[in-house]
mmCIF file of C-alpha atoms in Angstrom:
data_model
loop_
_atom_site.group_PDB
_atom_site.id
_atom_site.type_symbol
_atom_site.label_atom_id
_atom_site.label_comp_id
_atom_site.label_asym_id
_atom_site.label_seq_id
_atom_site.Cartn_x
_atom_site.Cartn_y
_atom_site.Cartn_z
ATOM 1 C CA UNK A 1 123.501 196.567 -63.276
ATOM 2 C CA UNK A 2 123.665 195.814 -59.680
ATOM 3 C CA UNK A 3 125.704 197.314 -57.433
ATOM 4 C CA UNK A 4 127.071 196.637 -53.957
ATOM 5 C CA UNK A 5 127.989 198.891 -50.918
ATOM 6 C CA UNK A 6 131.332 200.231 -51.288
ATOM 7 C CA UNK A 7 131.979 200.501 -47.453
ATOM 8 C CA UNK A 8 130.382 196.508 -46.659
ATOM 9 C CA UNK A 9 133.200 195.963 -49.489
ATOM 10 C CA UNK A 10 136.416 197.762 -47.462
ATOM 11 C CA UNK A 11 134.935 195.872 -43.222
ATOM 12 C CA UNK A 12 135.376 192.506 -45.708
ATOM 13 C CA UNK A 13 138.666 193.395 -46.643
ATOM 14 C CA UNK A 14 139.759 193.823 -43.522
ATOM 15 C CA UNK A 15 137.807 191.037 -42.900
ATOM 16 C CA UNK A 16 140.839 189.349 -44.999
ATOM 17 C CA UNK A 17 143.603 190.758 -44.203
ATOM 18 C CA UNK A 18 143.154 189.793 -40.528
ATOM 19 C CA UNK A 19 142.617 186.091 -41.806
ATOM 20 C CA UNK A 20 146.210 186.754 -43.965
ATOM 21 C CA UNK A 21 144.324 185.880 -46.653
ATOM 22 C CA UNK A 22 147.408 184.751 -50.373
ATOM 23 C CA UNK A 23 148.149 186.169 -53.001
ATOM 24 C CA UNK A 24 148.203 184.434 -56.604
ATOM 25 C CA UNK A 25 148.170 185.883 -59.686
ATOM 26 C CA UNK A 26 145.423 185.264 -61.287
ATOM 27 C CA UNK A 27 142.911 184.591 -58.200
ATOM 28 C CA UNK A 28 139.687 186.210 -57.344
ATOM 29 C CA UNK A 29 139.067 184.329 -53.911
ATOM 30 C CA UNK A 30 139.120 180.426 -54.280
ATOM 31 C CA UNK A 31 140.524 178.143 -52.146
ATOM 32 C CA UNK A 32 144.349 177.998 -52.966
ATOM 33 C CA UNK A 33 143.685 173.780 -52.678
ATOM 34 C CA UNK A 34 141.827 173.446 -54.902
ATOM 35 C CA UNK A 35 143.464 175.318 -57.872
ATOM 36 C CA UNK A 36 145.997 172.560 -59.854
ATOM 37 C CA UNK A 37 149.603 173.343 -60.059
ATOM 38 C CA UNK A 38 149.139 175.735 -63.149
ATOM 39 C CA UNK A 39 148.636 178.254 -60.547
ATOM 40 C CA UNK A 40 151.784 177.755 -58.657
ATOM 41 C CA UNK A 41 154.218 177.036 -61.384
ATOM 42 C CA UNK A 42 153.306 180.354 -62.991
ATOM 43 C CA UNK A 43 156.102 180.729 -60.299
ATOM 44 C CA UNK A 44 159.458 180.531 -59.389
ATOM 45 C CA UNK A 45 162.604 180.492 -56.642
ATOM 46 C CA UNK A 46 161.683 182.532 -53.353
ATOM 47 C CA UNK A 47 157.987 183.849 -55.266
ATOM 48 C CA UNK A 48 157.457 179.606 -54.992
ATOM 49 C CA UNK A 49 158.139 178.527 -52.459
ATOM 50 C CA UNK A 50 155.516 181.323 -50.867
ATOM 51 C CA UNK A 51 152.872 180.544 -53.165
ATOM 52 C CA UNK A 52 152.989 176.659 -52.206
ATOM 53 C CA UNK A 53 153.165 178.153 -48.788
ATOM 54 C CA UNK A 54 149.914 179.310 -49.797
ATOM 55 C CA UNK A 55 147.925 177.342 -51.246
ATOM 56 C CA UNK A 56 148.851 174.628 -48.155
ATOM 57 C CA UNK A 57 148.217 177.664 -45.324
ATOM 58 C CA UNK A 58 145.173 180.466 -46.972
ATOM 59 C CA UNK A 59 141.955 180.701 -46.656
ATOM 60 C CA UNK A 60 141.254 182.625 -49.678
ATOM 61 C CA UNK A 61 144.021 184.106 -52.377
ATOM 62 C CA UNK A 62 143.450 186.543 -54.336
ATOM 63 C CA UNK A 63 145.137 188.970 -56.929
ATOM 64 C CA UNK A 64 145.085 193.220 -56.460
ATOM 65 C CA UNK A 65 141.760 193.280 -58.455
ATOM 66 C CA UNK A 66 140.935 190.075 -58.521
ATOM 67 C CA UNK A 67 139.649 191.373 -54.704
ATOM 68 C CA UNK A 68 136.976 193.782 -56.564
ATOM 69 C CA UNK A 69 136.340 191.507 -58.692
ATOM 70 C CA UNK A 70 135.881 187.941 -56.518
ATOM 71 C CA UNK A 71 133.965 190.370 -54.019
ATOM 72 C CA UNK A 72 131.494 191.517 -56.266
ATOM 73 C CA UNK A 73 130.912 187.513 -58.089
ATOM 74 C CA UNK A 74 130.164 187.035 -53.834
ATOM 75 C CA UNK A 75 127.503 189.108 -53.826
ATOM 76 C CA UNK A 76 125.958 188.854 -57.337
ATOM 77 C CA UNK A 77 126.879 185.615 -58.421
ATOM 78 C CA UNK A 78 128.451 187.413 -62.125
ATOM 79 C CA UNK A 79 131.513 187.221 -62.724
ATOM 80 C CA UNK A 80 134.058 190.791 -64.470
ATOM 81 C CA UNK A 81 137.440 189.367 -64.975
ATOM 82 C CA UNK A 82 139.519 192.432 -65.759
ATOM 83 C CA UNK A 83 143.288 193.982 -65.120
ATOM 84 C CA UNK A 84 144.294 197.000 -62.534
ATOM 85 C CA UNK A 85 144.117 199.828 -65.745
ATOM 86 C CA UNK A 86 140.494 197.950 -66.921
ATOM 87 C CA UNK A 87 139.675 198.922 -63.363
ATOM 88 C CA UNK A 88 140.210 202.814 -63.872
ATOM 89 C CA UNK A 89 139.557 202.654 -67.915
ATOM 90 C CA UNK A 90 136.324 201.362 -66.959
ATOM 91 C CA UNK A 91 135.092 200.950 -63.690
ATOM 92 C CA UNK A 92 135.682 204.051 -62.378
ATOM 93 C CA UNK A 93 133.761 207.128 -63.032
ATOM 94 C CA UNK A 94 134.987 210.319 -61.174
ATOM 95 C CA UNK A 95 139.108 209.576 -60.961
ATOM 96 C CA UNK A 96 141.851 211.684 -61.794
ATOM 97 C CA UNK A 97 145.907 211.727 -61.083
ATOM 98 C CA UNK A 98 147.337 211.862 -58.507
ATOM 99 C CA UNK A 99 146.726 211.131 -54.622
ATOM 100 C CA UNK A 100 142.714 210.423 -54.160
ATOM 101 C CA UNK A 101 141.803 214.247 -53.502
ATOM 102 C CA UNK A 102 140.624 214.193 -49.217
ATOM 103 C CA UNK A 103 136.271 215.166 -50.243
ATOM 104 C CA UNK A 104 137.132 211.452 -52.178
ATOM 105 C CA UNK A 105 138.773 209.499 -49.164
ATOM 106 C CA UNK A 106 135.697 206.651 -48.216
ATOM 107 C CA UNK A 107 135.679 203.713 -47.732
ATOM 108 C CA UNK A 108 135.674 201.028 -50.921
ATOM 109 C CA UNK A 109 138.154 203.741 -53.223
ATOM 110 C CA UNK A 110 140.007 202.769 -55.276
ATOM 111 C CA UNK A 111 143.296 203.594 -55.897
ATOM 112 C CA UNK A 112 146.064 202.713 -58.747
ATOM 113 C CA UNK A 113 150.037 202.371 -59.220
ATOM 114 C CA UNK A 114 151.596 203.215 -63.317
ATOM 115 C CA UNK A 115 152.967 205.395 -64.909
ATOM 116 C CA UNK A 116 150.850 206.453 -66.782
ATOM 117 C CA UNK A 117 146.324 205.521 -66.705
ATOM 118 C CA UNK A 118 147.394 203.026 -69.899
ATOM 119 C CA UNK A 119 149.911 201.377 -68.065
ATOM 120 C CA UNK A 120 148.087 200.652 -64.480
ATOM 121 C CA UNK A 121 150.063 197.427 -62.540
ATOM 122 C CA UNK A 122 148.179 197.677 -58.855
ATOM 123 C CA UNK A 123 145.294 198.737 -56.694
ATOM 124 C CA UNK A 124 144.789 199.020 -53.527
ATOM 125 C CA UNK A 125 140.847 199.790 -51.741
ATOM 126 C CA UNK A 126 140.751 202.494 -49.342
ATOM 127 C CA UNK A 127 139.564 201.376 -45.680
ATOM 128 C CA UNK A 128 138.707 203.242 -42.456
ATOM 129 C CA UNK A 129 140.708 206.844 -41.056
ATOM 130 C CA UNK A 130 143.691 206.132 -39.489
ATOM 131 C CA UNK A 131 142.419 209.394 -36.996
ATOM 132 C CA UNK A 132 138.004 209.144 -37.224
ATOM 133 C CA UNK A 133 138.065 212.690 -36.518
ATOM 134 C CA UNK A 134 140.390 213.761 -39.669
ATOM 135 C CA UNK A 135 138.947 211.791 -43.078
ATOM 136 C CA UNK A 136 140.838 214.161 -44.733
ATOM 137 C CA UNK A 137 143.892 212.782 -43.829
ATOM 138 C CA UNK A 138 145.500 209.618 -43.801
ATOM 139 C CA UNK A 139 143.549 206.216 -44.206
ATOM 140 C CA UNK A 140 144.396 202.835 -44.597
ATOM 141 C CA UNK A 141 144.115 199.996 -46.997
ATOM 142 C CA UNK A 142 144.411 197.238 -47.863
ATOM 143 C CA UNK A 143 145.757 195.518 -50.595
ATOM 144 C CA UNK A 144 147.046 192.256 -52.553
ATOM 145 C CA UNK A 145 150.213 193.320 -51.963
ATOM 146 C CA UNK A 146 152.292 190.698 -54.641
ATOM 147 C CA UNK A 147 152.518 187.254 -53.557
ATOM 148 C CA UNK A 148 155.582 187.434 -51.928
ATOM 149 C CA UNK A 149 153.364 189.991 -49.615
ATOM 150 C CA UNK A 150 149.445 188.714 -49.153
ATOM 151 C CA UNK A 151 146.310 190.437 -48.442
ATOM 152 C CA UNK A 152 148.260 193.100 -45.803
ATOM 153 C CA UNK A 153 146.917 196.637 -44.623
ATOM 154 C CA UNK A 154 148.852 199.678 -45.576
ATOM 155 C CA UNK A 155 148.763 203.718 -45.294
ATOM 156 C CA UNK A 156 147.430 205.236 -47.669
ATOM 157 C CA UNK A 157 150.245 208.523 -47.273
ATOM 158 C CA UNK A 158 153.153 205.950 -46.692
ATOM 159 C CA UNK A 159 152.527 204.013 -49.905
ATOM 160 C CA UNK A 160 151.660 207.742 -51.807
ATOM 161 C CA UNK A 161 149.367 205.780 -54.934
ATOM 162 C CA UNK A 162 149.592 207.145 -58.619
ATOM 163 C CA UNK A 163 146.181 207.305 -59.596
ATOM 164 C CA UNK A 164 142.339 207.642 -57.894
ATOM 165 C CA UNK A 165 139.218 206.365 -58.423
ATOM 166 C CA UNK A 166 135.541 205.424 -57.494
ATOM 167 C CA UNK A 167 134.467 202.270 -58.897
ATOM 168 C CA UNK A 168 130.983 202.695 -59.382
ATOM 169 C CA UNK A 169 130.405 201.051 -62.149
ATOM 170 C CA UNK A 170 129.289 198.286 -59.406
ATOM 171 C CA UNK A 171 129.671 199.712 -56.618
ATOM 172 C CA UNK A 172 128.030 202.104 -54.301
ATOM 173 C CA UNK A 173 129.278 204.936 -52.781
ATOM 174 C CA UNK A 174 127.467 205.746 -49.711
ATOM 175 C CA UNK A 175 123.962 203.883 -49.059
ATOM 176 C CA UNK A 176 120.544 204.509 -49.630
ATOM 177 C CA UNK A 177 119.231 205.708 -46.754
ATOM 178 C CA UNK A 178 122.725 208.676 -45.890
ATOM 179 C CA UNK A 179 121.817 211.121 -48.941
ATOM 180 C CA UNK A 180 124.794 213.905 -49.179
ATOM 181 C CA UNK A 181 126.997 214.397 -45.863
ATOM 182 C CA UNK A 182 129.499 217.688 -45.080
ATOM 183 C CA UNK A 183 132.334 217.994 -43.381
ATOM 184 C CA UNK A 184 133.210 220.689 -40.622
ATOM 185 C CA UNK A 185 136.171 222.281 -40.963
ATOM 186 C CA UNK A 186 136.757 224.792 -38.392
ATOM 187 C CA UNK A 187 138.444 223.503 -35.533
ATOM 188 C CA UNK A 188 135.535 223.103 -32.728
ATOM 189 C CA UNK A 189 132.503 224.610 -34.462
ATOM 190 C CA UNK A 190 128.967 224.852 -31.783
ATOM 191 C CA UNK A 191 126.041 222.991 -33.851
ATOM 192 C CA UNK A 192 122.972 225.300 -31.824
ATOM 193 C CA UNK A 193 119.199 224.423 -31.527
ATOM 194 C CA UNK A 194 118.371 226.756 -34.357
ATOM 195 C CA UNK A 195 119.865 229.222 -36.830
ATOM 196 C CA UNK A 196 121.588 232.202 -34.703
ATOM 197 C CA UNK A 197 123.955 232.316 -32.204
ATOM 198 C CA UNK A 198 120.972 232.945 -29.692
ATOM 199 C CA UNK A 199 119.597 229.383 -29.835
ATOM 200 C CA UNK A 200 121.695 227.202 -27.418
ATOM 201 C CA UNK A 201 123.779 224.977 -27.655
ATOM 202 C CA UNK A 202 123.385 221.798 -28.586
ATOM 203 C CA UNK A 203 127.457 220.096 -29.087
ATOM 204 C CA UNK A 204 130.359 220.805 -30.077
ATOM 205 C CA UNK A 205 132.033 218.675 -33.073
ATOM 206 C CA UNK A 206 135.396 218.932 -33.757
ATOM 207 C CA UNK A 207 137.171 219.205 -37.325
ATOM 208 C CA UNK A 208 137.302 216.564 -39.998
ATOM 209 C CA UNK A 209 133.270 215.701 -38.716
ATOM 210 C CA UNK A 210 130.829 214.362 -41.111
ATOM 211 C CA UNK A 211 127.000 215.118 -40.446
ATOM 212 C CA UNK A 212 124.227 214.708 -42.160
ATOM 213 C CA UNK A 213 122.196 217.911 -44.484
ATOM 214 C CA UNK A 214 118.885 218.075 -42.832
ATOM 215 C CA UNK A 215 115.729 216.132 -44.398
ATOM 216 C CA UNK A 216 113.517 218.320 -46.916
ATOM 217 C CA UNK A 217 111.508 219.753 -44.882
ATOM 218 C CA UNK A 218 113.552 221.591 -42.598
ATOM 219 C CA UNK A 219 114.526 225.168 -43.859
ATOM 220 C CA UNK A 220 116.849 226.742 -46.055
ATOM 221 C CA UNK A 221 118.671 229.899 -45.479
ATOM 222 C CA UNK A 222 117.983 233.075 -48.375
ATOM 223 C CA UNK A 223 119.516 236.345 -48.985
ATOM 224 C CA UNK A 224 116.544 239.043 -49.348
ATOM 225 C CA UNK A 225 117.022 242.956 -49.836
ATOM 226 C CA UNK A 226 120.737 242.363 -47.283
ATOM 227 C CA UNK A 227 118.558 240.356 -44.952
ATOM 228 C CA UNK A 228 119.226 237.087 -44.217
ATOM 229 C CA UNK A 229 116.063 234.815 -44.225
ATOM 230 C CA UNK A 230 114.812 231.836 -44.034
ATOM 231 C CA UNK A 231 113.032 228.946 -45.802
ATOM 232 C CA UNK A 232 110.729 226.076 -45.424
ATOM 233 C CA UNK A 233 112.595 223.727 -47.785
ATOM 234 C CA UNK A 234 109.712 221.774 -49.633
ATOM 235 C CA UNK A 235 108.721 225.456 -51.030
ATOM 236 C CA UNK A 236 112.526 226.002 -52.792
ATOM 237 C CA UNK A 237 114.293 223.990 -55.009
ATOM 238 C CA UNK A 238 117.241 224.302 -56.946
ATOM 239 C CA UNK A 239 118.193 226.039 -60.521
ATOM 240 C CA UNK A 240 119.202 224.408 -62.678
ATOM 241 C CA UNK A 241 122.089 225.333 -65.290
#
């Protein structure tokens, strides 16, 4: 299964919102001027007028899950046509009910609305933290919100979606060279040149900052006889259950 970068997807979403793309149900990024009239006649009244506006003025049109489908097709040439609830059911490995947990708030994460998993009706996607120093807080999102709105920027804590998921069937979360990350929990923490307060302070980091763990040839702290000792990391490995 070919996977694409969730981080690049998030950047793409912000570009499409900045372009003021439109919304048409069933669309996955088509140029609206090339669509037949049936795409627009599914609406009536004020919604029909807005659909015609998108036809005349938008560069591309999408529906909510069409943002993910269309991006994936752009990158791979493969089309996967599903609804938002199918995204949650089949695309998302890590997923759950309620507001997305702080540790799962990453670029490209999906958030959903619905009274149950089987009745999910809408999806949006996280793009970046409102405060880069506090990734555990509020996030910017992009969503194809409806024909009256188009593709827009919104906020996680204002919209409060009821489900969340990482679309890891088709998207890669985290660049391969990044590996795992650590999140600083103290309000202001010193990074030192070595494992102890006697070592010089290299810099100070704030709460919420993300750090990459040391490379494998660094040292690992272990407890031995009541003392904290250090061993070269390439001579130990985690025990498996």
